[in-house]
Short mmCIF file of C-alpha atoms and ligand atoms in Angstrom, two decimals:
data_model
loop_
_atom_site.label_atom_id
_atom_site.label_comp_id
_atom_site.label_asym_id
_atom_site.label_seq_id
_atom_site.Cartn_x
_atom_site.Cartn_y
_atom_site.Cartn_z
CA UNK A 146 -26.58 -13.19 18.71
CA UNK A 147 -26.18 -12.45 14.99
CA UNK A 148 -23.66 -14.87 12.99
CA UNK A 149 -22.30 -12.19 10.37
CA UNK A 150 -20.36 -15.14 9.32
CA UNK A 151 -23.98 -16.38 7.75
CA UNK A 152 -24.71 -13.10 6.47
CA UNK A 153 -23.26 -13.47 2.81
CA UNK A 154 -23.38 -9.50 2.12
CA UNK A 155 -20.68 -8.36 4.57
CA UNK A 156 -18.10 -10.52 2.78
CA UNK A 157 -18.58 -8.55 -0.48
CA UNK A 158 -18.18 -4.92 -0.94
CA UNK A 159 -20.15 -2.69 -2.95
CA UNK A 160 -20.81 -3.76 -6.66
CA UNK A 161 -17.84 -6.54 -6.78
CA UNK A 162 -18.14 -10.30 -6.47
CA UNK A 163 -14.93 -11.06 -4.96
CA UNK A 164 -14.91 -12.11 -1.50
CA UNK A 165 -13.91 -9.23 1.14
CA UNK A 166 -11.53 -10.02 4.12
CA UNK A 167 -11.82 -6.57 5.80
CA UNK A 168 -15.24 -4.52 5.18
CA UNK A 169 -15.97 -1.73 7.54
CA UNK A 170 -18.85 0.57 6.86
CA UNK A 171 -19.55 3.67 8.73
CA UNK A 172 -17.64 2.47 11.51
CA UNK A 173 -17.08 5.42 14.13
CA UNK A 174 -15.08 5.70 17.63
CA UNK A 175 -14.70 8.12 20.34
CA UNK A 176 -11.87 8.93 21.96
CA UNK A 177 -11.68 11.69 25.00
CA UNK A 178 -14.87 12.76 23.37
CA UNK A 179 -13.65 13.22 19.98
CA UNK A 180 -14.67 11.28 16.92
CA UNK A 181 -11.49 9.61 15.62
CA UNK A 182 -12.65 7.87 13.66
CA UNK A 183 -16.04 9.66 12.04
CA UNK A 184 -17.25 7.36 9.84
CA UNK A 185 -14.89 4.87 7.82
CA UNK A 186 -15.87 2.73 4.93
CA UNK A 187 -13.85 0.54 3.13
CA UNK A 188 -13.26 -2.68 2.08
CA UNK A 189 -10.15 -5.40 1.17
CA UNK A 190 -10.22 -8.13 -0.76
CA UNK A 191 -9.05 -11.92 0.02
CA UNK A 192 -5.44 -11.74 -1.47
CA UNK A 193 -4.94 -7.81 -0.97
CA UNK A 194 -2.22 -6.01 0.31
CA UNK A 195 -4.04 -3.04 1.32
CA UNK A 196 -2.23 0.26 1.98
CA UNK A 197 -3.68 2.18 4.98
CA UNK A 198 -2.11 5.80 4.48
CA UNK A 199 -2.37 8.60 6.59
CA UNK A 200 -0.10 11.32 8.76
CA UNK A 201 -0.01 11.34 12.42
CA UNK A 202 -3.02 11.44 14.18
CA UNK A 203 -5.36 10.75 11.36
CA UNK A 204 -7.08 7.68 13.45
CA UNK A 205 -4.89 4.21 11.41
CA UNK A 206 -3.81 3.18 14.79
CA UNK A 207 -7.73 3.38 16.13
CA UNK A 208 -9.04 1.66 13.42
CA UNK A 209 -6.52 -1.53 13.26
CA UNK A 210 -7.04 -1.56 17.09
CA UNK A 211 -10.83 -1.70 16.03
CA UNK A 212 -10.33 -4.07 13.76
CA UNK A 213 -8.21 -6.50 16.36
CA UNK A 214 -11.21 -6.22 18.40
CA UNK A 215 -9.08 -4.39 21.21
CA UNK A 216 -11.65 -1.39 20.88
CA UNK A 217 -15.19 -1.27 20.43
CA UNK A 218 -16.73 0.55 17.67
CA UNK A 219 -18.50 3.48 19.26
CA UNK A 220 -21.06 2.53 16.10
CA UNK A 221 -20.78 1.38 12.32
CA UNK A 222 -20.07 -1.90 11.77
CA UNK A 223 -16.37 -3.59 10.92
CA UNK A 224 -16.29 -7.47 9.98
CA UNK A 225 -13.23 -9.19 9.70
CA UNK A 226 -12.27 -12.67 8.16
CA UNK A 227 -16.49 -13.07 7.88
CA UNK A 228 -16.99 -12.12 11.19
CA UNK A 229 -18.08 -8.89 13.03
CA UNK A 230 -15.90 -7.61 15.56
CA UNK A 231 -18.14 -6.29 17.70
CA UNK A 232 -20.60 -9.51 18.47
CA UNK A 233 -17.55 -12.41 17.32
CA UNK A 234 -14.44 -11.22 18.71
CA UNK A 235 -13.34 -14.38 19.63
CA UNK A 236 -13.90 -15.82 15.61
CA UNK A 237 -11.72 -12.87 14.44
CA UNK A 238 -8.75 -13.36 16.75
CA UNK A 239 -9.07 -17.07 15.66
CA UNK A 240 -8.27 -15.95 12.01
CA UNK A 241 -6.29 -12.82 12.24
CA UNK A 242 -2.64 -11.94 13.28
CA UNK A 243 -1.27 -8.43 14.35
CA UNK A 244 2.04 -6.50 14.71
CA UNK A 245 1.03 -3.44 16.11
CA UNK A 246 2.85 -0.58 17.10
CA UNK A 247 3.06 -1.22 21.00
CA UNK A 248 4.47 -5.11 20.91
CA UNK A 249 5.78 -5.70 23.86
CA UNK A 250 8.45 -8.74 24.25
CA UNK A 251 10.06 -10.28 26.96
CA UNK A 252 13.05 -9.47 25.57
CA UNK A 253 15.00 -11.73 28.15
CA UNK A 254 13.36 -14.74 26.32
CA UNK A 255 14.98 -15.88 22.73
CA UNK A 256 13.29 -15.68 19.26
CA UNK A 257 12.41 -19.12 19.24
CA UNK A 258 11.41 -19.48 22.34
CA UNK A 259 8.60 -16.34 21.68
CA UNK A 260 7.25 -18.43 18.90
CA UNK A 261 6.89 -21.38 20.41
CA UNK A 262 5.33 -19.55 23.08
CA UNK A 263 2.99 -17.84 20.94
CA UNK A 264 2.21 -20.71 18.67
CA UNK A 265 1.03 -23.10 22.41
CA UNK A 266 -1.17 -19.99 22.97
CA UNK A 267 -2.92 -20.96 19.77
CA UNK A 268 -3.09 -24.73 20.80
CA UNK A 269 0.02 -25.72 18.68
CA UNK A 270 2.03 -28.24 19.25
CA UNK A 271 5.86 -28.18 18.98
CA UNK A 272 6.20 -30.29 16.00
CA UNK A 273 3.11 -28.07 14.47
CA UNK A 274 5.39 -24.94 15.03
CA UNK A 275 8.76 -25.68 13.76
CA UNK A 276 7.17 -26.65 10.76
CA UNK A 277 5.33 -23.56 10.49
CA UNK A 278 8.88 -21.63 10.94
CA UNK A 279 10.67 -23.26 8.20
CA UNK A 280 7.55 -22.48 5.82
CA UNK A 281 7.71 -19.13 7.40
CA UNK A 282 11.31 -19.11 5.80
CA UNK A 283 12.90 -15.91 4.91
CA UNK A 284 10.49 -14.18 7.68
CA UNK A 285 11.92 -15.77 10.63
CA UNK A 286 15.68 -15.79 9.04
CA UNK A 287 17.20 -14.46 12.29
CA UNK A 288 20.34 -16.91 11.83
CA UNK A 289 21.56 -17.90 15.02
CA UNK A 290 20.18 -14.83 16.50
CA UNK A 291 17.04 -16.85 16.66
CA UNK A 292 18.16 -18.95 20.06
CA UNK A 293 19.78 -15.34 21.68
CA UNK A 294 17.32 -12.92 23.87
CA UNK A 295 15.34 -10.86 21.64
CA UNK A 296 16.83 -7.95 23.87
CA UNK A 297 19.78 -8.83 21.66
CA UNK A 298 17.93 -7.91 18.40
CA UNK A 299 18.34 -4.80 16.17
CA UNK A 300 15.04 -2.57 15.84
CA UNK A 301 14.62 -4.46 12.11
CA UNK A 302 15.05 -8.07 13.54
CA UNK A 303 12.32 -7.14 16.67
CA UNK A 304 10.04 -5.74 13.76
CA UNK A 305 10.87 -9.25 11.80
CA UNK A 306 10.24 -11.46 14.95
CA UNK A 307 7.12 -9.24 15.72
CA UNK A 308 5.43 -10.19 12.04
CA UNK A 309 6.82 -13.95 12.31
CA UNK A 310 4.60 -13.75 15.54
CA UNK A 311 1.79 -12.55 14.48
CA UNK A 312 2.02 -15.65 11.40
CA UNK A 313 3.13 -18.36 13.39
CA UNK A 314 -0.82 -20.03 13.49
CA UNK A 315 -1.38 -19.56 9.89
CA UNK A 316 -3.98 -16.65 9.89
CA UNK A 317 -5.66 -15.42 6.64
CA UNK A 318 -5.32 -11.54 7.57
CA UNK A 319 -2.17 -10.08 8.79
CA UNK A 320 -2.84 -6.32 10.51
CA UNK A 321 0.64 -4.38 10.46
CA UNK A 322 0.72 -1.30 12.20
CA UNK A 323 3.67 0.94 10.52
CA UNK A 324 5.86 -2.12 10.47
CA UNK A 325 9.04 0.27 9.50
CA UNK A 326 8.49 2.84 11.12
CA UNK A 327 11.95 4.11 12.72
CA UNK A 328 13.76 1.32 10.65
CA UNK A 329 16.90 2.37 8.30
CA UNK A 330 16.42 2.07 4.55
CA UNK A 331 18.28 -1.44 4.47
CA UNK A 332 15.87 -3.29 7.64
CA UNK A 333 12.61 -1.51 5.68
CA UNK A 334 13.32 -3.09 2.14
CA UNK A 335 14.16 -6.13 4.01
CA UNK A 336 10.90 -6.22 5.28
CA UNK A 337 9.04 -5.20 2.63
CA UNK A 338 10.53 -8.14 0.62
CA UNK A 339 8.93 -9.83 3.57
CA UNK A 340 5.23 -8.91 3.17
CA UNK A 341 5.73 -9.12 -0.30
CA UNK A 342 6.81 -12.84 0.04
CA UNK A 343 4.08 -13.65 2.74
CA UNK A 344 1.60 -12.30 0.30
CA UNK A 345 2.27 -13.83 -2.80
CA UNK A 346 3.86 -16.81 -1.34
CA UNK A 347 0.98 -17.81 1.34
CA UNK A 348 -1.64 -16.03 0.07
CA UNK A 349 -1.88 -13.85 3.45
CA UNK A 350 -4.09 -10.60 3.09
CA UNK A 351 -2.31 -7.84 4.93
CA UNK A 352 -3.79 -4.74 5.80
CA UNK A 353 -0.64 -2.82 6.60
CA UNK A 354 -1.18 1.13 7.84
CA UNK A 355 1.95 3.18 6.95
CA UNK A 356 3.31 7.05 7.09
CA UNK A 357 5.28 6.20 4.47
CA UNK A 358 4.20 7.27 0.78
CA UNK A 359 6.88 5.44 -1.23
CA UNK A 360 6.04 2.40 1.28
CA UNK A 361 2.27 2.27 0.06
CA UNK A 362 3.02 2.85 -3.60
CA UNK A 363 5.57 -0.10 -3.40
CA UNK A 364 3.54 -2.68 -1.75
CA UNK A 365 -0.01 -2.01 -1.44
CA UNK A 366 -2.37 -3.22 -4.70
CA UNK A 367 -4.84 -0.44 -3.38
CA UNK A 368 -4.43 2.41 -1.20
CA UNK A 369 -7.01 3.98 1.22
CA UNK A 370 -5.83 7.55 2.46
CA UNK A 371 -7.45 8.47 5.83
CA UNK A 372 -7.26 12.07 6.81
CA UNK A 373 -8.95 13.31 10.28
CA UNK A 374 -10.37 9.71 10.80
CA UNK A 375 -12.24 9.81 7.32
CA UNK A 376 -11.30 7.69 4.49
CA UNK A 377 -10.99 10.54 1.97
CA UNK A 378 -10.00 8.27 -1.31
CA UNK A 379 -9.46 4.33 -2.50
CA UNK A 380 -7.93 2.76 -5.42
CA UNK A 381 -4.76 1.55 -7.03
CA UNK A 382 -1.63 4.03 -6.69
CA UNK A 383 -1.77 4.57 -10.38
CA UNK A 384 -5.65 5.44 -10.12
CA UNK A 385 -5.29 7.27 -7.43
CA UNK A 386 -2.20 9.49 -9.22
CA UNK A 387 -4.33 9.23 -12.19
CA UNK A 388 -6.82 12.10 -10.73
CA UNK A 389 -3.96 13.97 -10.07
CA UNK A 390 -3.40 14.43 -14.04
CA UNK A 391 -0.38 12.92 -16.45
CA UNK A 392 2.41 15.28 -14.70
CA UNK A 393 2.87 17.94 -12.59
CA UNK A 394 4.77 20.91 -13.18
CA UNK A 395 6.46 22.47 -9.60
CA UNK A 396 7.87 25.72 -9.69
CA UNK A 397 9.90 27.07 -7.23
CA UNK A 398 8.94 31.31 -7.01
CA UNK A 399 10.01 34.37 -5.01
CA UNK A 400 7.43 35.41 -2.79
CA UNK A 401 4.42 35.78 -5.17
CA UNK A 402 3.12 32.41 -4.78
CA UNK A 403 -0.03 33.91 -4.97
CA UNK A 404 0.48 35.35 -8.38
CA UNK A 405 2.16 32.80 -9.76
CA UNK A 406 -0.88 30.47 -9.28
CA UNK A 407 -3.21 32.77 -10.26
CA UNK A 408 -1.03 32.70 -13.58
CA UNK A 409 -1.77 29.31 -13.85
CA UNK A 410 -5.28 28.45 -12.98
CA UNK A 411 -5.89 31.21 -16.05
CA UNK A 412 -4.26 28.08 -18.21
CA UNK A 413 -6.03 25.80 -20.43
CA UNK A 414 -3.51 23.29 -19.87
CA UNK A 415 -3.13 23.51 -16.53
CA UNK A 416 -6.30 21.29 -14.52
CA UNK A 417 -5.63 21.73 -10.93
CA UNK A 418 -3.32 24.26 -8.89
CA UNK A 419 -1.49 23.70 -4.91
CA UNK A 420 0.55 26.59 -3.19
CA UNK A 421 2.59 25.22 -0.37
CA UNK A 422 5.02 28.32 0.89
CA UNK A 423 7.15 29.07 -2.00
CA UNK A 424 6.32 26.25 -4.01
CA UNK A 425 3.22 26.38 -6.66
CA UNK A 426 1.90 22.78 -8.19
CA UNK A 427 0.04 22.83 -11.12
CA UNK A 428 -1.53 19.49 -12.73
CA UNK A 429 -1.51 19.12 -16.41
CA UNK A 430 -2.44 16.25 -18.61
CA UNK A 431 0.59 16.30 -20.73
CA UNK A 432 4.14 18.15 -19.01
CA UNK A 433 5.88 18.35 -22.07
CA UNK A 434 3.04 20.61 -23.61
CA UNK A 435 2.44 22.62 -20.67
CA UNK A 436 5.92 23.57 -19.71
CA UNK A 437 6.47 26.28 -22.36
CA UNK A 438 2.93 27.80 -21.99
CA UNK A 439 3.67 27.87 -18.02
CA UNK A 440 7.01 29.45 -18.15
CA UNK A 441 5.53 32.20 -19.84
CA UNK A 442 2.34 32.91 -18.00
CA UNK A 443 4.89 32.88 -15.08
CA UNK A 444 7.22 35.29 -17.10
CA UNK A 445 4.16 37.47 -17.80
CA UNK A 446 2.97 37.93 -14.26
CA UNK A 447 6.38 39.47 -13.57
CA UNK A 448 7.05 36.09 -11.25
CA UNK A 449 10.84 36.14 -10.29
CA UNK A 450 10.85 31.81 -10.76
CA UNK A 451 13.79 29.82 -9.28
CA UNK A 452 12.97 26.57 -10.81
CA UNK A 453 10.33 24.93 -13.08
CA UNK A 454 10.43 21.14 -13.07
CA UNK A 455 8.20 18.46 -14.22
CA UNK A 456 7.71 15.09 -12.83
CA UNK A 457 5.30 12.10 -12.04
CA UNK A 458 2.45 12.19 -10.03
CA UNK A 459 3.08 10.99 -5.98
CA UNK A 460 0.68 9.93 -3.78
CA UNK A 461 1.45 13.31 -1.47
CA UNK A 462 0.18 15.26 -4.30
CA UNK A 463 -3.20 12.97 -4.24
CA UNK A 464 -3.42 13.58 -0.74
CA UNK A 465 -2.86 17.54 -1.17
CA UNK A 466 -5.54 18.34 -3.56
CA UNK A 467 -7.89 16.30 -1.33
CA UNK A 468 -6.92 17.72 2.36
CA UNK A 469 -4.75 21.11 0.88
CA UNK A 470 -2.29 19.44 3.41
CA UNK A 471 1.19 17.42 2.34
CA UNK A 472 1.90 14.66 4.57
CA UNK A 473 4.42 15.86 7.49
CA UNK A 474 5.80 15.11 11.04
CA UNK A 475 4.29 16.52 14.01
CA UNK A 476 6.54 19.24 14.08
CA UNK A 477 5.73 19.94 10.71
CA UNK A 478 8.89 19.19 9.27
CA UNK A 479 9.28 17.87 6.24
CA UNK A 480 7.93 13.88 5.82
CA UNK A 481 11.23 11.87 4.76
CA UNK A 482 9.31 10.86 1.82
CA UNK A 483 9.12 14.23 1.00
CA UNK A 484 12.75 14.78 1.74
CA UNK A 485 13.87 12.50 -0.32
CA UNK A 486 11.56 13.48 -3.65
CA UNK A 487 12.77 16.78 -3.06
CA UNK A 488 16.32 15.63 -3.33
CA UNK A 489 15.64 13.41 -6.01
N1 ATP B 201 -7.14 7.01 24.30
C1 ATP B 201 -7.24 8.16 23.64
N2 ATP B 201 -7.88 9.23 24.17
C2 ATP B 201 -8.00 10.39 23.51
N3 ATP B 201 -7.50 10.59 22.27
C3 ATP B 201 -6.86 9.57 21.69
C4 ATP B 201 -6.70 8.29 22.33
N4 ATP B 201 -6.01 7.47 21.49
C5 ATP B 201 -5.76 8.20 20.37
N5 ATP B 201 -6.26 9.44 20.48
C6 ATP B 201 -6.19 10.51 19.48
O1 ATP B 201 -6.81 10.05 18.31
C7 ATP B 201 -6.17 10.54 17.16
C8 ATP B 201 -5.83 9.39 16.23
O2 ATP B 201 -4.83 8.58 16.83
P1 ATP B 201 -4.22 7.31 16.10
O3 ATP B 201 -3.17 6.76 17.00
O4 ATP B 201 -5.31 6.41 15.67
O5 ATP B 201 -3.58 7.99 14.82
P2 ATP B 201 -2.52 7.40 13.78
O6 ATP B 201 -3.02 7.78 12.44
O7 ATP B 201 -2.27 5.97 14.04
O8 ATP B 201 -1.24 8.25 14.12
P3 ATP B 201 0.33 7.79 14.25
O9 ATP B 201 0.82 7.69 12.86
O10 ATP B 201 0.92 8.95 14.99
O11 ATP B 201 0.37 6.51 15.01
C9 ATP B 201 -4.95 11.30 17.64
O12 ATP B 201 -5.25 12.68 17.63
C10 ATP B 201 -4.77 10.81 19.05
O13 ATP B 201 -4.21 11.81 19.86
#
């Protein structure tokens, strides 16, 4: 049997010295004969948080499930904490934690007794875990809810008890599977005080996979944005928005989307161009520049316009110009995050 643990290479990724908790290269899995995930590379440093972004369907769940070691890698190879999870399962689950999507508690027992339990599973000892707890801290701040049945909980204090779990034997990668999703606003910034504390406080990596835009741009120090089980970019939010251009002008038109970006592309300001319906995205390097020039293009075309705005960069319009697809729900509503920016 190979030790990958020995094999210094898989701990670094391409062209960087620092040490790699996560590295998965060409890593592939079939599922009811379809490749779900068709070939993922990427890798996360000790000390990341590292943003795992994709809609519904685009193959995060398979790959943290992968990564777990709960399903073989049809081929490609994924090590984790040093070891690979195909030949040293049992060394990864050693060194990792999870809180994936489908937890399922005995809700009859309490909060504390669930840790405890989980903690003897790891060959604590009582002592050894209510020590953990209180360094655990803020994570595990369930008040007195903490000794009542975690049927008891809220869907935000399950998802809190479901991370403490997955920490309680003081692993150096944390795997979150959409931690918030279905939480309200209040339980999700709650929790993503949480990760941020369990990062920077105790050093955990967390490789955290998310639907969320705004969620990813908050928390994550680099982003990689899977679309039809293919990691189609990596980096920081800001370099990631940074291919996008400075700003991007949005204008809102009357049935001539078609015109109006063919206005636009004609524009030496303008570096990039999206039509979604009755909304037309152009990228520019500098917004205050290209507004004027684009108002009149769009004037010239004989484009009835609604409404020109300019704004940042998001990370739905770096995942746009790569898949010519926003993020959105199943039903093709609308992503909140979208929602909300176009409120905003
Ligand atoms: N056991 C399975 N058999 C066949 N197809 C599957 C199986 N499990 C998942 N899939 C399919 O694989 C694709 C990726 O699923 P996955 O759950 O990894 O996506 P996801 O990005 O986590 O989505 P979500 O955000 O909805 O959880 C989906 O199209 C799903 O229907």
């Amino acid at each position: 049997m190979t030790t990958s643990a020995t094999l210094a290479p898989v701990r670094r990724p391409p062209g960087d010295g620092t040490p790699c908790s996560v590295l998965v290269e060409d890593l592939h899995r079939t599922l009811g004969g379809r490749d779900v995930l068709a070939g993922v590379d990427l890798a996360v440093r000790d000390g990341e948080v590292y943003g795992f972004l994709g809609p519904n369907g685009a193959g995060k769940t398979t790959l943290v499930r992968t990564l777990c070691t709960l399903l073989a890698p049809t081929s490609g190879r994924a090590v984790v904490a040093g070891f690979d999870v195909a030949t040293r399962p049992g060394e990864v689950r050693l060194r990792i934690g999870a809180a994936l999507q489908a937890t399922a508690l005995d809700l009859k027992q309490t909060g504390r007794e669930l840790l405890r339990l989980q903690g003897r599973l790891y060959g604590m000892r009582a002592a050894q875990i209510d020590r953990r707890l209180r360094e655990l801290g803020d994570l595990v701040a369930l008040g007195s809810a903490l000794d009542r049945p975690a049927g008891s909980y809220s869907g935000g204090m399950r998802r809190r008890l479901d991370v403490a779990m997955a920490l309680v034997h003081s692993p150096g990668v944390v795997f979150l599977d959409e931690p918030t999703t279905g939480l309200d606003p209040e339980s999700r910034e709650a929790l993503w005080a949480e990760v941020q504390h369990l990062n920077a406080e105790l050093g955990v990596t967390v490789f955290l996979t998310t639907q969320y835009l705004e969620e990813a741009d908050v928390l994550a120090h680099r982003v990689g944005i899977i679309s039809a089980g293919r990691v189609v970019a990596e980096g920081t939010p800001d370099e990631l928005k940074r291919t996008i251009g400075t700003d991007v002008v949005v204008a809102e038109v009357d049935e001539q989307a078609g015109d109006a970006a063919d206005a636009l592309r004609r524009l030496d300001v303008v570096e990039g161009v999206e039509v979604r319906g009755d909304q037309v995205t152009a990228s520019v390097l500098d917004g205050t520049r290209a507004l004027g020039p684009v108002a009149v293009a769009l004037a010239t075309a004989g484009v009835r316009t609604r409404s020109l705005a300019l704004r940042r960069p998001t990370l739905d319009d770096v995942f746009l110009s790569l898949t010519g697809r926003h993020f959105a729900t199943d039903d093709g509503a609308p992503h909140p995050d979208e929602a909300r920016e176009a409120t905003r």
